[in-house]
Structure formats: C-alpha cells, structure tokens
Amino acid sequence: MSYTTEQLLEILDQELRAAWRGERVLLSSSDRLNNSVVAKALGSEKLSKVFAIQDFREQVHQYQREHEVSGLVWHTCRFQGRSIRFPELHPQLTAIAQDRQTLIAAKAAVIAFWRESLGEMRLWLAGRPPQPTTLAHVERLIHSTEWAEIDATRTELYLSLCWGDPKDCRCDWARPDSGCERIIAAIAEPSSIKV
C-alpha cells in the first residue's frame, strides 16, 4: 500500500525540520553549485541543508510518479458569504498525469464561483503595476486556458487562469508551453498584495 498525499506532506515536513536542525548532511553540496563565490558566501552548512531538502523532495516526486500519488490538495476559498472547494498543486509535491485532468475538471465550478462573486468590481491584469482590463478580455482568457484557481481577501478576488504543466505554470520561464494569467477583481484599484 502506498503513502497518501497527506502522508507524503507530513514526511516532507519532518525531513525539512530535520535538515534545518542539521540532522541531514550532504558532504558534496559545495561541489554542486557552479558559482564558487555564492557557495563560499552561503557556507557549506547552509548549502548542505538546501541540497539535502532538494534531494529528498526529488525522491518524494519520484515516489509519487511510480505509485501514482496525487500532488493535489483541496483548497477552500471564501468570499462574501460564498465558498468553493477546489484542487490545487501543493508547492512541495509534483503533479501526476491524473492531477492535470482533475484541475481541468474543476475549472467550470471555479469560473462559476468567480462570475457569481464579481458584482460591480473592476478587473485588472496582475502585474507591476496592475493593468485595467475588461470582462470580455477575461472571458477570452478563460476560454483559452485549461484550469482555474481562485483566492480572496476580504475585498478582492484573485483568479488564476493556467495551462500546461501544473508544476511550472507559475514560472515565467515556462511560457508559452505553461503559464498562468492572473486577474484581480477589486472595487477600486487593487491593493499591493502580490498574487
């Protein structure tokens, strides 16, 4: 019987704590960084911790792929008396093939929640600075992406429209194969919260 997603997260958390307490040591960690100046500045102890965690996380990802253990966790978004529960990839895990299909299947419910919650809010494309946009433009983005995620503060909604590899979609370097467009819905101008 294989470990569950929750058990893998618990194991990763225990390993992370052990590494930061100095209980996990990689003797060759400084050899793994191609920049000797950075390696010297960080020191072998910190490098050892970082690479020990990185190596263990990769072993967990390999285990997930071999045993088809999902990297998804269920997130609940609450906004103005409404709530929705939807899947999202945990940042410490990797996505297996079925995870992408689960994300895609949840898109319609996330978009419906977002549309029902909009009211009279104005829309912005996330960025520095945020750029005003229209509902028509956001609808085109919705139709051209594979899955959606949503988050909220007390007064703002954050819609993420994603495609490609769930592990890489938030990384700008992954474009155009993977990506994520972020939309902010706010009464006036968006706050300075980074989405």
PDB file of C-alpha atoms in Angstrom:
ATOM      1  CA  MET A   1       0.000   0.000   0.000  1.00  0.00           C
ATOM      2  CA  SER A   2       1.453   3.363  -0.998  1.00  0.00           C
ATOM      3  CA  TYR A   3       1.568   6.552   1.039  1.00  0.00           C
ATOM      4  CA  THR A   4      -1.219   9.118   0.634  1.00  0.00           C
ATOM      5  CA  THR A   5      -0.712  12.735  -0.385  1.00  0.00           C
ATOM      6  CA  GLU A   6      -1.207  13.804   3.228  1.00  0.00           C
ATOM      7  CA  GLN A   7       1.357  11.275   4.480  1.00  0.00           C
ATOM      8  CA  LEU A   8       3.912  12.458   1.912  1.00  0.00           C
ATOM      9  CA  LEU A   9       3.389  16.064   3.047  1.00  0.00           C
ATOM     10  CA  GLU A  10       3.925  15.002   6.650  1.00  0.00           C
ATOM     11  CA  ILE A  11       7.107  13.123   5.702  1.00  0.00           C
ATOM     12  CA  LEU A  12       8.399  16.141   3.752  1.00  0.00           C
ATOM     13  CA  ASP A  13       7.667  18.422   6.698  1.00  0.00           C
ATOM     14  CA  GLN A  14       9.559  16.119   9.089  1.00  0.00           C
ATOM     15  CA  GLU A  15      12.509  15.948   6.699  1.00  0.00           C
ATOM     16  CA  LEU A  16      12.558  19.731   6.276  1.00  0.00           C
ATOM     17  CA  ARG A  17      12.689  20.201  10.034  1.00  0.00           C
ATOM     18  CA  ALA A  18      15.445  17.604  10.382  1.00  0.00           C
ATOM     19  CA  ALA A  19      17.502  19.286   7.657  1.00  0.00           C
ATOM     20  CA  TRP A  20      17.236  22.709   9.280  1.00  0.00           C
ATOM     21  CA  ARG A  21      18.224  21.238  12.652  1.00  0.00           C
ATOM     22  CA  GLY A  22      21.371  19.969  10.917  1.00  0.00           C
ATOM     23  CA  GLU A  23      20.427  16.297  11.129  1.00  0.00           C
ATOM     24  CA  ARG A  24      20.807  15.799   7.353  1.00  0.00           C
ATOM     25  CA  VAL A  25      24.217  16.442   5.829  1.00  0.00           C
ATOM     26  CA  LEU A  26      25.421  16.302   2.236  1.00  0.00           C
ATOM     27  CA  LEU A  27      29.192  16.345   2.124  1.00  0.00           C
ATOM     28  CA  SER A  28      29.434  17.249  -1.566  1.00  0.00           C
ATOM     29  CA  SER A  29      26.984  20.162  -1.503  1.00  0.00           C
ATOM     30  CA  SER A  30      29.524  22.890  -2.357  1.00  0.00           C
ATOM     31  CA  ASP A  31      30.580  20.895  -5.453  1.00  0.00           C
ATOM     32  CA  ARG A  32      27.010  21.023  -6.757  1.00  0.00           C
ATOM     33  CA  LEU A  33      26.865  24.824  -7.057  1.00  0.00           C
ATOM     34  CA  ASN A  34      28.590  26.171 -10.161  1.00  0.00           C
ATOM     35  CA  ASN A  35      29.332  29.535  -8.555  1.00  0.00           C
ATOM     36  CA  SER A  36      32.174  29.282  -6.025  1.00  0.00           C
ATOM     37  CA  VAL A  37      31.636  32.844  -4.763  1.00  0.00           C
ATOM     38  CA  VAL A  38      27.987  32.117  -3.886  1.00  0.00           C
ATOM     39  CA  ALA A  39      28.958  28.736  -2.415  1.00  0.00           C
ATOM     40  CA  LYS A  40      31.521  30.404  -0.152  1.00  0.00           C
ATOM     41  CA  ALA A  41      29.125  33.213   0.836  1.00  0.00           C
ATOM     42  CA  LEU A  42      26.383  30.761   1.827  1.00  0.00           C
ATOM     43  CA  GLY A  43      28.721  28.350   3.532  1.00  0.00           C
ATOM     44  CA  SER A  44      28.795  24.584   3.375  1.00  0.00           C
ATOM     45  CA  GLU A  45      26.314  24.120   6.244  1.00  0.00           C
ATOM     46  CA  LYS A  46      23.533  26.107   4.543  1.00  0.00           C
ATOM     47  CA  LEU A  47      24.268  24.545   1.162  1.00  0.00           C
ATOM     48  CA  SER A  48      24.145  21.101   2.713  1.00  0.00           C
ATOM     49  CA  LYS A  49      20.683  21.826   4.148  1.00  0.00           C
ATOM     50  CA  VAL A  50      19.348  23.161   0.868  1.00  0.00           C
ATOM     51  CA  PHE A  51      20.624  20.267  -1.217  1.00  0.00           C
ATOM     52  CA  ALA A  52      19.510  17.671   1.346  1.00  0.00           C
ATOM     53  CA  ILE A  53      15.962  19.016   1.144  1.00  0.00           C
ATOM     54  CA  GLN A  54      16.116  19.267  -2.643  1.00  0.00           C
ATOM     55  CA  ASP A  55      17.331  15.671  -2.975  1.00  0.00           C
ATOM     56  CA  PHE A  56      14.699  14.338  -0.596  1.00  0.00           C
ATOM     57  CA  ARG A  57      11.935  16.268  -2.374  1.00  0.00           C
ATOM     58  CA  GLU A  58      13.033  14.740  -5.691  1.00  0.00           C
ATOM     59  CA  GLN A  59      12.849  11.255  -4.131  1.00  0.00           C
ATOM     60  CA  VAL A  60       9.286  12.020  -2.998  1.00  0.00           C
ATOM     61  CA  HIS A  61       8.394  13.227  -6.507  1.00  0.00           C
ATOM     62  CA  GLN A  62       9.799  10.011  -7.963  1.00  0.00           C
ATOM     63  CA  TYR A  63       7.736   8.020  -5.453  1.00  0.00           C
ATOM     64  CA  GLN A  64       4.631   9.961  -6.499  1.00  0.00           C
ATOM     65  CA  ARG A  65       5.196   9.134 -10.162  1.00  0.00           C
ATOM     66  CA  GLU A  66       5.938   5.441  -9.510  1.00  0.00           C
ATOM     67  CA  HIS A  67       2.946   4.935  -7.197  1.00  0.00           C
ATOM     68  CA  GLU A  68       0.623   7.487  -8.836  1.00  0.00           C
ATOM     69  CA  VAL A  69       0.162   9.522  -5.657  1.00  0.00           C
ATOM     70  CA  SER A  70      -1.543  12.831  -6.346  1.00  0.00           C
ATOM     71  CA  GLY A  71       0.194  16.125  -5.646  1.00  0.00           C
ATOM     72  CA  LEU A  72      -3.131  17.924  -5.290  1.00  0.00           C
ATOM     73  CA  VAL A  73      -4.575  19.309  -2.091  1.00  0.00           C
ATOM     74  CA  TRP A  74      -8.050  20.775  -1.713  1.00  0.00           C
ATOM     75  CA  HIS A  75      -8.292  24.488  -1.003  1.00  0.00           C
ATOM     76  CA  THR A  76     -11.382  26.363   0.176  1.00  0.00           C
ATOM     77  CA  CYS A  77     -11.893  29.935  -0.984  1.00  0.00           C
ATOM     78  CA  ARG A  78     -14.400  32.075   0.919  1.00  0.00           C
ATOM     79  CA  PHE A  79     -15.690  35.405  -0.312  1.00  0.00           C
ATOM     80  CA  GLN A  80     -18.698  37.445   0.807  1.00  0.00           C
ATOM     81  CA  GLY A  81     -20.582  34.517   2.329  1.00  0.00           C
ATOM     82  CA  ARG A  82     -19.842  32.116  -0.535  1.00  0.00           C
ATOM     83  CA  SER A  83     -17.292  29.333  -0.585  1.00  0.00           C
ATOM     84  CA  ILE A  84     -15.836  26.887  -3.055  1.00  0.00           C
ATOM     85  CA  ARG A  85     -13.526  23.919  -2.558  1.00  0.00           C
ATOM     86  CA  PHE A  86     -11.200  23.115  -5.452  1.00  0.00           C
ATOM     87  CA  PRO A  87      -7.930  21.257  -6.145  1.00  0.00           C
ATOM     88  CA  GLU A  88      -4.526  22.887  -6.438  1.00  0.00           C
ATOM     89  CA  LEU A  89      -0.994  21.538  -6.663  1.00  0.00           C
ATOM     90  CA  HIS A  90       0.869  21.624  -3.357  1.00  0.00           C
ATOM     91  CA  PRO A  91       4.152  23.546  -3.846  1.00  0.00           C
ATOM     92  CA  GLN A  92       6.231  20.735  -2.295  1.00  0.00           C
ATOM     93  CA  LEU A  93       4.780  17.985  -4.481  1.00  0.00           C
ATOM     94  CA  THR A  94       4.673  17.259  -8.198  1.00  0.00           C
ATOM     95  CA  ALA A  95       1.668  16.629 -10.409  1.00  0.00           C
ATOM     96  CA  ILE A  96       0.964  13.217 -11.853  1.00  0.00           C
ATOM     97  CA  ALA A  97      -0.923  12.828 -15.158  1.00  0.00           C
ATOM     98  CA  GLN A  98      -4.321  12.415 -13.486  1.00  0.00           C
ATOM     99  CA  ASP A  99      -3.817  15.620 -11.479  1.00  0.00           C
ATOM    100  CA  ARG A 100      -3.957  17.779 -14.577  1.00  0.00           C
ATOM    101  CA  GLN A 101      -7.277  16.181 -15.560  1.00  0.00           C
ATOM    102  CA  THR A 102      -8.634  16.842 -12.048  1.00  0.00           C
ATOM    103  CA  LEU A 103      -7.615  20.507 -12.311  1.00  0.00           C
ATOM    104  CA  ILE A 104      -9.248  20.796 -15.742  1.00  0.00           C
ATOM    105  CA  ALA A 105     -12.459  19.168 -14.471  1.00  0.00           C
ATOM    106  CA  ALA A 106     -12.747  21.738 -11.646  1.00  0.00           C
ATOM    107  CA  LYS A 107     -12.424  24.768 -13.947  1.00  0.00           C
ATOM    108  CA  ALA A 108     -16.149  25.239 -14.623  1.00  0.00           C
ATOM    109  CA  ALA A 109     -17.031  25.366 -10.906  1.00  0.00           C
ATOM    110  CA  VAL A 110     -14.214  27.836 -10.132  1.00  0.00           C
ATOM    111  CA  ILE A 111     -15.253  30.119 -13.007  1.00  0.00           C
ATOM    112  CA  ALA A 112     -18.924  29.946 -11.965  1.00  0.00           C
ATOM    113  CA  PHE A 113     -17.959  30.947  -8.401  1.00  0.00           C
ATOM    114  CA  TRP A 114     -15.857  33.833  -9.744  1.00  0.00           C
ATOM    115  CA  ARG A 115     -18.639  35.105 -12.021  1.00  0.00           C
ATOM    116  CA  GLU A 116     -21.221  34.904  -9.201  1.00  0.00           C
ATOM    117  CA  SER A 117     -18.912  36.825  -6.851  1.00  0.00           C
ATOM    118  CA  LEU A 118     -17.880  39.660  -9.186  1.00  0.00           C
ATOM    119  CA  GLY A 119     -20.731  42.079  -8.625  1.00  0.00           C
ATOM    120  CA  GLU A 120     -19.635  45.586  -9.635  1.00  0.00           C
ATOM    121  CA  MET A 121     -15.912  45.022  -9.145  1.00  0.00           C
ATOM    122  CA  ARG A 122     -13.379  46.290 -11.663  1.00  0.00           C
ATOM    123  CA  LEU A 123     -10.932  43.898 -13.322  1.00  0.00           C
ATOM    124  CA  TRP A 124      -7.158  44.148 -13.505  1.00  0.00           C
ATOM    125  CA  LEU A 125      -4.406  42.048 -15.042  1.00  0.00           C
ATOM    126  CA  ALA A 126      -1.925  41.337 -12.252  1.00  0.00           C
ATOM    127  CA  GLY A 127       1.500  42.802 -12.780  1.00  0.00           C
ATOM    128  CA  ARG A 128       3.690  45.673 -11.722  1.00  0.00           C
ATOM    129  CA  PRO A 129       1.684  47.867 -11.972  1.00  0.00           C
ATOM    130  CA  PRO A 130      -1.689  46.122 -12.418  1.00  0.00           C
ATOM    131  CA  GLN A 131      -3.347  46.961 -15.752  1.00  0.00           C
ATOM    132  CA  PRO A 132      -7.096  47.573 -16.112  1.00  0.00           C
ATOM    133  CA  THR A 133      -8.893  45.041 -18.299  1.00  0.00           C
ATOM    134  CA  THR A 134     -12.402  44.197 -19.432  1.00  0.00           C
ATOM    135  CA  LEU A 135     -14.730  41.315 -18.743  1.00  0.00           C
ATOM    136  CA  ALA A 136     -14.673  40.472 -22.471  1.00  0.00           C
ATOM    137  CA  HIS A 137     -10.868  40.144 -22.365  1.00  0.00           C
ATOM    138  CA  VAL A 138     -11.019  37.953 -19.246  1.00  0.00           C
ATOM    139  CA  GLU A 139     -13.676  35.750 -20.889  1.00  0.00           C
ATOM    140  CA  ARG A 140     -11.314  35.203 -23.852  1.00  0.00           C
ATOM    141  CA  LEU A 141      -8.557  34.230 -21.411  1.00  0.00           C
ATOM    142  CA  ILE A 142     -10.934  31.850 -19.638  1.00  0.00           C
ATOM    143  CA  HIS A 143     -11.691  30.053 -22.900  1.00  0.00           C
ATOM    144  CA  SER A 144      -8.014  29.769 -23.851  1.00  0.00           C
ATOM    145  CA  THR A 145      -6.757  28.256 -20.579  1.00  0.00           C
ATOM    146  CA  GLU A 146      -7.061  24.764 -19.111  1.00  0.00           C
ATOM    147  CA  TRP A 147      -7.846  25.238 -15.425  1.00  0.00           C
ATOM    148  CA  ALA A 148      -8.569  27.948 -12.901  1.00  0.00           C
ATOM    149  CA  GLU A 149      -7.754  28.652  -9.277  1.00  0.00           C
ATOM    150  CA  ILE A 150      -9.203  31.347  -7.057  1.00  0.00           C
ATOM    151  CA  ASP A 151      -8.244  33.102  -3.855  1.00  0.00           C
ATOM    152  CA  ALA A 152      -9.623  36.078  -1.966  1.00  0.00           C
ATOM    153  CA  THR A 153      -9.059  38.686   0.663  1.00  0.00           C
ATOM    154  CA  ARG A 154     -11.961  40.434   2.376  1.00  0.00           C
ATOM    155  CA  THR A 155     -12.474  42.786  -0.582  1.00  0.00           C
ATOM    156  CA  GLU A 156     -10.631  41.325  -3.597  1.00  0.00           C
ATOM    157  CA  LEU A 157     -10.797  38.182  -5.731  1.00  0.00           C
ATOM    158  CA  TYR A 158      -7.739  36.686  -7.431  1.00  0.00           C
ATOM    159  CA  LEU A 159      -8.410  34.428 -10.411  1.00  0.00           C
ATOM    160  CA  SER A 160      -5.528  32.401 -11.863  1.00  0.00           C
ATOM    161  CA  LEU A 161      -6.082  31.015 -15.366  1.00  0.00           C
ATOM    162  CA  CYS A 162      -3.500  28.323 -16.029  1.00  0.00           C
ATOM    163  CA  TRP A 163      -2.290  25.932 -18.724  1.00  0.00           C
ATOM    164  CA  GLY A 164       0.477  23.409 -19.381  1.00  0.00           C
ATOM    165  CA  ASP A 165       2.465  21.710 -16.623  1.00  0.00           C
ATOM    166  CA  PRO A 166       0.926  22.402 -13.194  1.00  0.00           C
ATOM    167  CA  LYS A 167       4.410  22.368 -11.602  1.00  0.00           C
ATOM    168  CA  ASP A 168       5.754  25.067 -13.950  1.00  0.00           C
ATOM    169  CA  CYS A 169       2.691  27.152 -14.789  1.00  0.00           C
ATOM    170  CA  ARG A 170       3.563  29.950 -12.337  1.00  0.00           C
ATOM    171  CA  CYS A 171       7.122  30.308 -13.693  1.00  0.00           C
ATOM    172  CA  ASP A 172       7.613  32.948 -16.373  1.00  0.00           C
ATOM    173  CA  TRP A 173      10.437  30.908 -17.934  1.00  0.00           C
ATOM    174  CA  ALA A 174       7.930  28.128 -18.786  1.00  0.00           C
ATOM    175  CA  ARG A 175       5.967  30.275 -21.239  1.00  0.00           C
ATOM    176  CA  PRO A 176       4.495  29.643 -23.778  1.00  0.00           C
ATOM    177  CA  ASP A 177       4.199  25.897 -23.003  1.00  0.00           C
ATOM    178  CA  SER A 178       2.953  26.539 -19.456  1.00  0.00           C
ATOM    179  CA  GLY A 179       1.667  29.673 -17.830  1.00  0.00           C
ATOM    180  CA  CYS A 180      -0.805  31.426 -15.641  1.00  0.00           C
ATOM    181  CA  GLU A 181      -2.704  34.671 -16.239  1.00  0.00           C
ATOM    182  CA  ARG A 182      -3.733  36.374 -13.011  1.00  0.00           C
ATOM    183  CA  ILE A 183      -6.819  38.554 -12.778  1.00  0.00           C
ATOM    184  CA  ILE A 184      -7.639  40.800  -9.825  1.00  0.00           C
ATOM    185  CA  ALA A 185     -11.235  41.861  -9.152  1.00  0.00           C
ATOM    186  CA  ALA A 186     -11.419  44.896  -6.868  1.00  0.00           C
ATOM    187  CA  ILE A 187     -13.907  47.640  -6.004  1.00  0.00           C
ATOM    188  CA  ALA A 188     -11.393  50.337  -6.949  1.00  0.00           C
ATOM    189  CA  GLU A 189      -7.673  49.864  -7.559  1.00  0.00           C
ATOM    190  CA  PRO A 190      -6.142  46.590  -6.355  1.00  0.00           C
ATOM    191  CA  SER A 191      -4.220  46.549  -3.101  1.00  0.00           C
ATOM    192  CA  SER A 192      -0.489  45.964  -3.091  1.00  0.00           C
ATOM    193  CA  ILE A 193      -0.823  42.259  -2.279  1.00  0.00           C
ATOM    194  CA  LYS A 194       1.358  40.231  -4.640  1.00  0.00           C
ATOM    195  CA  VAL A 195      -0.584  37.457  -6.424  1.00  0.00           C
TER     196      VAL A 195
END
